RNA sequence: CGGGGUAUAGCGCAGUCUGGUAGCGCAUCUGGUUUGGGACCAGAGGGUCGUGGGUUCAAAUCCUACUGCCCCGACCA
């Protein structure tokens, strides 16, 4: 099977000249944007609003989204999930089978095709994936199975707001697990739990799993993954000790039931709940100096729902005893388009965005302070080619703008490293390297600069 | 869905009360002077004033209907 990271590395362009790029920077803040991530996404040319809660992803924003998706894919694949791609448009008949065509209400965007058939823009895919499953899978030997896709969803929110944080059209990674019994489903749940911890950590985020509403099934198998941010929509309460837990490493054995259960148990032991699930009595027993009451952004949600869909859909497998049983299912969602906004909430300062290295749209911004000058042009070309040779993503500012404007743009779009080439340092054969996150600068030779940013 | 706003050049706004044929800043283009943290001078281009209907000699401006967008509340990756 061709893995997506390999596919993406074939198509990704590693270098770009700003003079030839499409990067519409806004100097002024559009008045609609209330929260900092929304402002910066518009100003840095990541997205453009096309309608209420509907956004076009501009080239720089798409690069970030793609990098997030690549990390999500790697961790989903590592945990044993398998990617497919289901359509955005779905037939209403499928949703009538589960009873959700009526139950979903106005949040579902309903459409009629030319033959007057009832269609809808999918807000989620439980029905469709269950239909796919029941069409092909007959035996317990084919389980466990976890199918996921990354696809656009539409939920006709009453009031979309906060840019891509709460949009109507949004990208979602949704995974669906199928197991022969509840014990198997619990292990499937734990696999996703660990995959999520790893995914958010790789994105540079500290995520906290919190008990969430379980719906009709009950039990303890639903968690929201929350990152702390003052602009978050959720009120959260937790025991600070959860922040010190070690994230499971890449060598985690996802087939080892005990190992995963131990990890999940450790992570769910400290108190952590959103306001809906908050238990004052339990919170009161958390030592005073470890209490955290804050706001958070929900970036992931996992839950087990047993046979809620498999039963009405007749999604059964034949067990070793020859008896057919409906499969036990769970679903697991991450919102990449929301994550872009959440990441900016977590990584910005007064000058603009400061992307974590893993998901920065480019790794390096190469700034030519005197375009047209033979020496600076030549030095920049040398750096540009050296970075290209090492497959380091570079955005080369070869425009003839003034120094101040270039610095402002570079800080705004927030690439992790800036290599600044100007006559001043070049007089000594040096260039300047600036780390965006903390502003630390080094005046070094070109060779040293390339090594420095290469890490 | 209820409440409150708003709609004039790519962005931010003035002009509306008191009707007379559209302006400012930024951005863009041209020329010049500049050039290490968002320069300066001179010139230029760009607008069915959200849409439809109405009043009037005349509508961005008054009346009316509609629509888009934003904000505040209850639901959600």
XYZ file of C-alpha atoms (C1' of nucleotides) in Angstrom:
532
model
C 0.000 0.000 0.000
C 1.252 3.455 -0.860
C 1.403 5.543 2.285
C 0.142 9.083 2.151
C 3.281 10.708 3.534
C 5.167 9.257 0.551
C 2.469 10.499 -1.770
C 2.603 13.959 -0.276
C 6.365 14.194 -0.492
C 6.029 13.584 -4.221
C 3.681 16.488 -4.662
C 4.943 18.953 -2.122
C 6.931 21.850 -3.445
C 9.873 22.417 -1.125
C 10.904 25.853 -2.276
C 9.144 28.970 -3.391
C 10.078 32.479 -4.386
C 7.778 34.976 -2.716
C 7.731 37.090 -5.905
C 6.076 34.158 -7.677
C 3.905 32.931 -4.815
C 0.289 33.718 -3.962
C 0.485 35.123 -0.466
C -2.089 37.876 0.025
C -0.961 39.550 3.268
C -3.372 42.024 4.846
C -1.779 44.976 6.513
C -4.944 45.968 8.350
C -7.020 43.666 10.489
C -10.431 42.920 8.982
C -13.016 44.153 11.465
C -15.019 40.900 11.495
C -12.242 38.927 13.108
C -12.656 38.832 16.861
C -10.205 36.267 18.136
C -6.487 36.321 17.504
C -6.310 33.142 15.431
C -9.004 34.395 13.068
C -7.279 37.758 12.686
C -3.924 36.180 12.005
C -5.322 33.614 9.585
C -6.817 36.415 7.511
C -3.825 38.720 7.824
C -1.262 36.043 7.010
C -3.190 34.962 3.926
C -4.084 31.476 5.144
C -7.806 31.597 4.432
C -10.487 33.771 2.930
C -14.073 33.738 4.056
C -16.423 32.955 1.179
C -19.664 32.823 3.139
C -20.656 32.654 6.793
C -18.639 29.774 8.228
C -17.241 28.752 4.845
C -13.609 29.363 3.973
C -11.301 29.070 0.996
C -7.891 27.733 1.978
C -5.187 29.829 0.362
C -1.803 28.293 -0.514
C -0.052 28.996 2.782
C -3.024 27.802 4.830
C -3.351 24.686 2.729
C 0.286 23.810 3.418
C -0.382 23.921 7.159
C -3.561 21.898 6.780
C -1.703 19.307 4.701
C 1.059 18.971 7.262
C -1.466 18.454 10.046
C -3.219 15.840 7.928
C 0.074 14.065 7.245
C 0.792 13.741 10.967
C -2.748 12.570 11.669
C -2.402 9.936 8.920
C 0.909 8.682 10.243
C -0.511 8.195 13.711
C -3.776 6.680 12.484
C -1.830 4.253 10.292
C 0.545 3.444 13.150
C -2.396 2.511 15.360
C -3.723 0.127 12.726
C -6.467 2.260 11.183
C -6.890 2.129 7.401
C -7.627 5.132 5.222
C -10.376 5.295 2.645
C -12.370 8.210 1.261
C -16.123 8.522 1.420
C -18.133 11.158 -0.464
C -19.418 14.423 0.972
C -22.837 13.903 -0.617
C -24.988 11.191 0.886
C -28.378 9.736 0.188
C -31.161 10.510 2.650
C -32.264 6.861 2.501
C -29.134 5.816 4.350
C -29.982 8.202 7.151
C -33.584 7.050 7.270
C -32.279 3.583 8.153
C -30.702 4.882 11.330
C -33.541 7.254 12.073
C -31.168 10.195 12.072
C -32.607 11.805 8.943
C -35.378 13.186 11.118
C -33.408 13.289 14.360
C -30.518 15.398 13.098
C -32.597 18.509 12.657
C -31.683 21.750 10.984
C -27.962 21.302 11.367
C -28.058 18.924 8.447
C -27.883 20.577 5.055
C -30.506 18.905 2.882
C -30.392 19.035 -0.880
C -32.540 17.687 -3.696
C -30.946 16.431 -6.866
C -32.431 16.896 -10.371
C -34.574 13.799 -9.959
C -35.990 15.262 -6.768
C -34.181 12.690 -4.642
C -33.361 13.699 -1.092
C -29.628 14.121 -0.581
C -27.546 15.689 2.135
C -24.074 17.077 2.687
C -22.621 14.690 5.245
C -22.189 16.027 8.780
C -20.570 12.695 9.764
C -20.288 9.200 8.308
C -21.491 6.494 10.732
C -24.309 5.449 8.413
C -22.200 5.302 5.297
C -19.264 3.462 6.807
C -21.639 0.967 8.400
C -23.223 0.423 5.008
C -19.802 -0.217 3.473
C -18.938 -2.586 6.283
C -22.126 -4.650 6.036
C -21.717 -4.979 2.291
C -18.432 -6.846 2.548
C -17.633 -8.141 6.013
C -19.160 -11.435 7.152
C -16.717 -13.098 9.548
C -15.262 -12.365 12.954
C -11.925 -13.274 11.358
C -11.983 -9.964 9.478
C -12.058 -8.042 12.758
C -10.843 -5.872 14.293
C -11.239 -3.242 11.602
C -10.843 0.505 11.803
C -11.599 2.639 8.749
C -10.949 6.352 8.619
C -11.018 9.209 6.192
C -10.228 12.892 6.125
C -13.103 14.628 4.416
C -15.064 17.862 4.430
C -18.130 17.925 6.619
C -20.983 20.373 6.715
C -23.003 21.238 9.788
C -25.343 24.148 9.382
C -24.431 25.820 12.659
C -26.877 28.362 13.995
C -24.093 30.824 14.410
C -20.689 30.054 12.947
C -17.919 32.155 14.503
C -14.250 32.371 15.351
C -13.088 31.709 11.803
C -12.224 28.073 11.152
C -12.633 27.300 14.840
C -16.384 27.003 14.448
C -17.183 26.918 10.780
C -20.044 25.292 8.949
C -17.855 23.546 6.416
C -14.908 21.948 8.163
C -12.396 19.202 7.610
C -12.673 16.171 9.853
C -10.660 13.027 10.310
C -13.238 10.500 11.343
C -12.396 6.908 12.164
C -14.831 4.059 12.785
C -13.931 0.850 14.584
C -15.636 -2.524 14.231
C -15.148 -5.275 16.779
C -16.717 -8.576 17.627
C -17.513 -7.654 21.227
C -17.282 -4.917 23.810
C -13.838 -5.984 25.018
C -12.527 -5.708 21.472
C -14.204 -2.331 21.113
C -12.557 -1.129 24.301
C -9.156 -2.023 22.893
C -10.020 -0.243 19.646
C -10.981 2.754 21.753
C -7.681 2.609 23.616
C -5.743 2.462 20.332
C -7.370 5.696 19.212
C -6.893 7.223 22.648
C -3.140 6.659 22.416
C -3.005 7.688 18.746
C -4.674 10.964 19.700
C -2.253 11.651 22.538
C 0.611 11.114 20.103
C -0.964 13.149 17.313
C -1.535 16.263 19.402
C 1.891 15.997 21.019
C 3.531 15.835 17.592
C 1.630 18.948 16.593
C 3.283 20.684 19.526
C 0.128 20.735 21.655
C -0.513 19.603 25.191
C -3.844 17.831 25.061
C -5.888 16.674 28.010
C -8.354 13.808 27.641
C -11.540 14.625 29.513
C -14.562 12.508 30.286
C -17.409 13.461 28.005
C -21.093 12.729 27.628
C -21.590 9.165 26.476
C -25.127 9.435 25.177
C -27.527 6.493 25.268
C -24.834 3.814 25.669
C -23.464 5.087 28.960
C -20.273 3.733 30.441
C -16.957 5.517 30.626
C -15.979 5.344 26.969
C -16.140 8.881 25.669
C -13.416 11.478 25.909
C -12.880 14.913 24.531
C -9.304 15.980 23.902
C -8.902 19.538 25.054
C -6.037 21.963 24.712
C -5.886 24.854 27.139
C -6.395 28.294 25.596
C -7.915 31.449 27.014
C -10.159 31.845 23.963
C -11.469 28.286 24.158
C -15.200 27.668 24.099
C -15.193 25.052 26.845
C -14.784 25.590 30.554
C -12.518 22.898 31.927
C -11.383 21.713 35.324
C -8.459 19.408 35.884
C -5.727 18.139 38.113
C -2.426 19.665 37.037
C -0.695 16.299 37.320
C -2.262 15.271 33.999
C -0.024 17.851 32.325
C 3.115 16.038 33.503
C 2.264 12.613 32.083
C 4.633 11.268 29.429
C 3.136 10.882 25.969
C 3.412 7.276 24.692
C 6.402 6.816 22.385
C 6.490 5.628 18.778
C 7.498 2.162 19.959
C 4.141 1.647 21.690
C 2.739 -1.772 20.777
C -0.814 -1.074 19.635
C -1.615 -4.777 19.665
C -0.724 -5.141 23.328
C -4.043 -4.927 25.173
C -2.546 -4.591 28.671
C 0.038 -1.997 27.657
C -2.593 0.252 26.081
C -5.031 -0.190 28.947
C -2.295 0.836 31.393
C -1.571 3.991 29.406
C -5.246 4.907 29.176
C -5.782 4.200 32.859
C -2.899 6.442 33.834
C -4.179 9.235 31.654
C -7.735 9.011 32.899
C -6.858 8.764 36.580
C -6.250 12.483 37.342
C -9.399 14.563 37.530
C -10.250 16.254 34.214
C -13.686 17.337 33.034
C -15.452 19.930 30.953
C -18.188 21.979 32.566
C -20.920 19.600 31.296
C -19.339 16.680 33.152
C -17.877 18.653 36.035
C -18.240 17.042 39.462
C -17.628 19.580 42.221
C -17.250 16.900 44.872
C -14.572 15.016 42.961
C -12.820 18.263 42.033
C -12.805 19.301 45.701
C -10.611 16.321 46.542
C -7.882 17.558 44.147
C -5.131 19.247 46.195
C -5.490 23.037 46.071
C -2.109 23.645 44.392
C -2.947 21.189 41.602
C -6.361 22.571 40.683
C -6.646 24.061 37.223
C -9.806 25.869 36.147
C -9.353 27.220 32.667
C -10.765 27.449 29.182
C -10.041 24.953 26.475
C -10.525 24.090 22.822
C -11.919 20.700 21.921
C -9.668 19.301 19.210
C -10.711 15.666 19.307
C -13.562 13.471 20.488
C -13.721 9.705 20.733
C -16.567 7.450 21.728
C -17.888 3.951 21.829
C -21.498 3.430 20.862
C -21.855 -0.336 20.796
C -24.440 -1.627 18.353
C -26.362 1.626 17.890
C -25.795 1.598 14.125
C -24.837 -2.014 13.475
C -28.194 -3.233 14.718
C -30.517 -1.159 12.537
C -28.125 -1.601 9.593
C -27.779 -5.354 10.055
C -23.996 -5.060 10.229
C -23.269 -8.524 11.628
C -20.436 -10.981 11.586
C -20.557 -14.690 12.141
C -18.694 -15.687 15.284
C -16.607 -18.829 15.875
C -19.756 -20.465 17.231
C -21.573 -19.921 13.949
C -23.886 -17.311 15.417
C -24.360 -13.887 13.768
C -23.935 -10.864 16.042
C -24.058 -7.136 15.394
C -20.591 -5.582 15.604
C -19.526 -3.183 18.328
C -18.531 0.179 17.000
C -16.837 3.380 18.023
C -16.086 6.627 16.246
C -13.192 9.000 16.623
C -12.934 12.556 15.310
C -10.260 15.191 14.924
C -10.863 18.536 13.220
C -7.776 19.549 11.227
C -9.296 22.845 10.079
C -10.098 23.708 13.678
C -6.604 22.613 14.694
C -5.030 25.247 12.451
C -6.856 27.918 14.446
C -6.157 26.182 17.756
C -2.447 26.025 16.952
C -2.355 29.747 16.260
C -4.150 30.411 19.541
C -1.352 28.468 21.200
C 1.553 29.828 19.143
C 1.496 33.552 18.462
C 2.786 36.850 19.805
C 2.237 40.515 19.033
C 4.094 40.227 15.726
C 2.138 37.280 14.388
C 2.193 33.500 14.227
C 5.107 31.389 15.477
C 4.474 27.937 14.008
C 5.789 24.802 15.686
C 8.416 23.265 13.398
C 6.364 20.162 12.582
C 3.503 21.975 10.910
C 5.012 25.243 9.698
C 4.041 25.942 6.079
C 7.739 26.402 5.287
C 10.681 25.648 7.547
C 12.738 28.691 6.623
C 12.074 32.204 5.410
C 15.048 33.447 3.410
C 15.093 37.237 3.392
C 17.076 39.168 0.801
C 17.409 42.692 2.191
C 18.896 44.185 -0.971
C 17.446 42.585 -4.066
C 19.473 43.610 -7.109
C 22.740 43.762 -5.210
C 25.138 41.257 -6.752
C 26.572 40.020 -3.461
C 23.300 39.582 -1.554
C 21.562 38.021 -4.559
C 24.397 35.519 -4.973
C 24.481 34.697 -1.271
C 20.720 34.145 -1.234
C 20.902 31.836 -4.237
C 23.600 29.829 -2.457
C 21.439 29.480 0.661
C 18.357 28.693 -1.415
C 20.108 25.869 -3.271
C 21.727 24.513 -0.111
C 18.349 24.274 1.617
C 16.803 22.699 -1.462
C 19.572 20.096 -1.534
C 18.623 19.132 2.015
C 14.882 19.045 1.279
C 14.258 21.869 3.712
C 11.116 23.852 2.864
C 12.104 27.421 2.120
C 10.173 30.536 1.170
C 12.575 33.015 -0.414
C 11.576 36.669 -0.078
C 13.094 37.965 -3.307
C 10.690 40.885 -3.596
C 12.043 44.419 -3.741
C 10.125 45.553 -0.682
C 11.897 47.448 2.075
C 13.592 45.724 4.981
C 10.976 46.713 7.550
C 8.139 45.332 5.485
C 9.972 42.080 4.891
C 10.658 41.612 8.588
C 7.038 42.347 9.425
C 5.794 39.859 6.836
C 8.236 37.189 7.983
C 7.201 37.589 11.624
C 3.513 37.627 10.662
C 3.534 34.356 8.716
C 5.675 32.864 11.466
C 8.092 30.467 9.768
C 10.289 28.869 12.488
C 13.553 30.212 11.045
C 14.549 33.357 9.207
C 17.826 33.592 7.331
C 18.480 37.275 6.782
C 20.931 38.254 4.066
C 21.977 41.904 3.854
C 25.046 43.976 3.092
C 25.782 44.594 6.761
C 26.567 41.048 7.817
C 27.616 39.985 4.343
C 30.573 42.397 4.581
C 32.086 39.815 6.954
C 30.880 36.946 4.819
C 28.109 36.247 7.327
C 24.320 35.994 7.342
C 21.906 36.321 10.217
C 19.735 33.498 11.506
C 16.715 34.357 13.611
C 14.561 31.873 15.438
C 10.964 33.082 15.302
C 9.796 31.436 18.538
C 12.104 33.382 20.851
C 13.756 35.933 18.558
C 17.220 34.518 19.188
C 19.730 35.649 16.532
C 23.051 34.292 15.351
C 25.437 35.895 12.869
C 27.110 32.983 11.102
C 28.514 31.803 7.784
C 26.162 30.443 5.144
C 27.280 26.882 5.862
C 26.649 27.339 9.570
C 23.270 28.907 8.900
C 22.117 25.918 6.874
C 23.305 23.520 9.576
C 21.633 25.600 12.255
C 18.189 25.576 10.639
C 18.580 21.928 9.655
C 18.739 21.218 13.403
C -34.164 30.749 16.032
C -34.872 35.406 19.204
C -32.382 40.303 20.250
C -28.995 44.154 18.340
C -26.045 46.146 14.441
C -24.137 46.892 9.611
C -23.757 47.101 4.003
C -20.119 53.293 0.002
C -12.901 51.364 -4.260
C -8.919 45.340 -2.479
C -8.891 46.745 3.267
C -10.465 50.446 7.038
C -13.827 54.475 6.985
C -16.398 59.648 6.041
C -20.589 61.446 3.343
C -27.048 59.910 4.792
C -29.870 63.818 9.734
C -30.604 68.756 5.900
C -31.617 65.009 -1.776
C -27.938 68.340 -6.328
C -24.593 63.332 -9.607
C -18.983 60.327 -4.460
C -14.433 61.417 -0.959
C -10.196 60.220 2.814
C -6.215 56.827 4.672
C -3.806 52.324 3.450
C -3.037 49.105 -0.718
C -2.215 49.001 -6.389
C 0.302 51.183 -11.051
C 4.115 54.969 -13.257
C 8.453 58.206 -12.477
C 12.045 59.988 -9.034
C 14.668 60.183 -4.258
C 15.467 56.342 -0.680
C 16.835 51.395 1.485
C 18.675 46.571 8.464
C 12.063 46.905 11.614
C 5.827 48.541 7.699
C 9.960 55.652 3.785
C 9.153 60.369 0.976
C 7.684 63.459 -3.375
C 4.860 63.837 -7.902
C 1.273 61.639 -10.917
C -2.411 57.697 -12.326
C -6.052 53.832 -12.262
C -10.016 51.700 -9.602
C -16.877 52.472 -7.192
C -24.010 49.105 -10.912
C -22.977 53.447 -3.195
C -25.838 45.112 -1.184
C -30.532 43.986 -4.464
C -35.529 45.103 -6.234
C -39.506 48.530 -6.146
C -41.257 53.531 -4.995
C -41.209 59.224 -4.148
C -38.744 63.322 -6.888
C -36.776 67.562 -12.169
C -32.887 65.003 -9.346
C -31.611 59.517 -4.570
C -25.506 56.870 -1.460
C -28.990 60.271 1.046
C -36.192 59.837 1.769
C -40.001 55.439 1.769
C -40.572 50.083 1.142
C -39.482 44.927 0.575
C -35.699 41.484 0.293
C -30.671 39.659 0.889
C -25.680 39.240 2.736
C -22.468 39.795 6.775
C -21.208 40.755 12.058
C -22.216 40.758 17.439
C -25.064 38.745 22.077
C -27.874 34.105 23.916
C -29.517 28.240 23.888
C -26.685 23.375 20.416
C -21.792 21.296 18.276
C -15.255 18.193 15.397
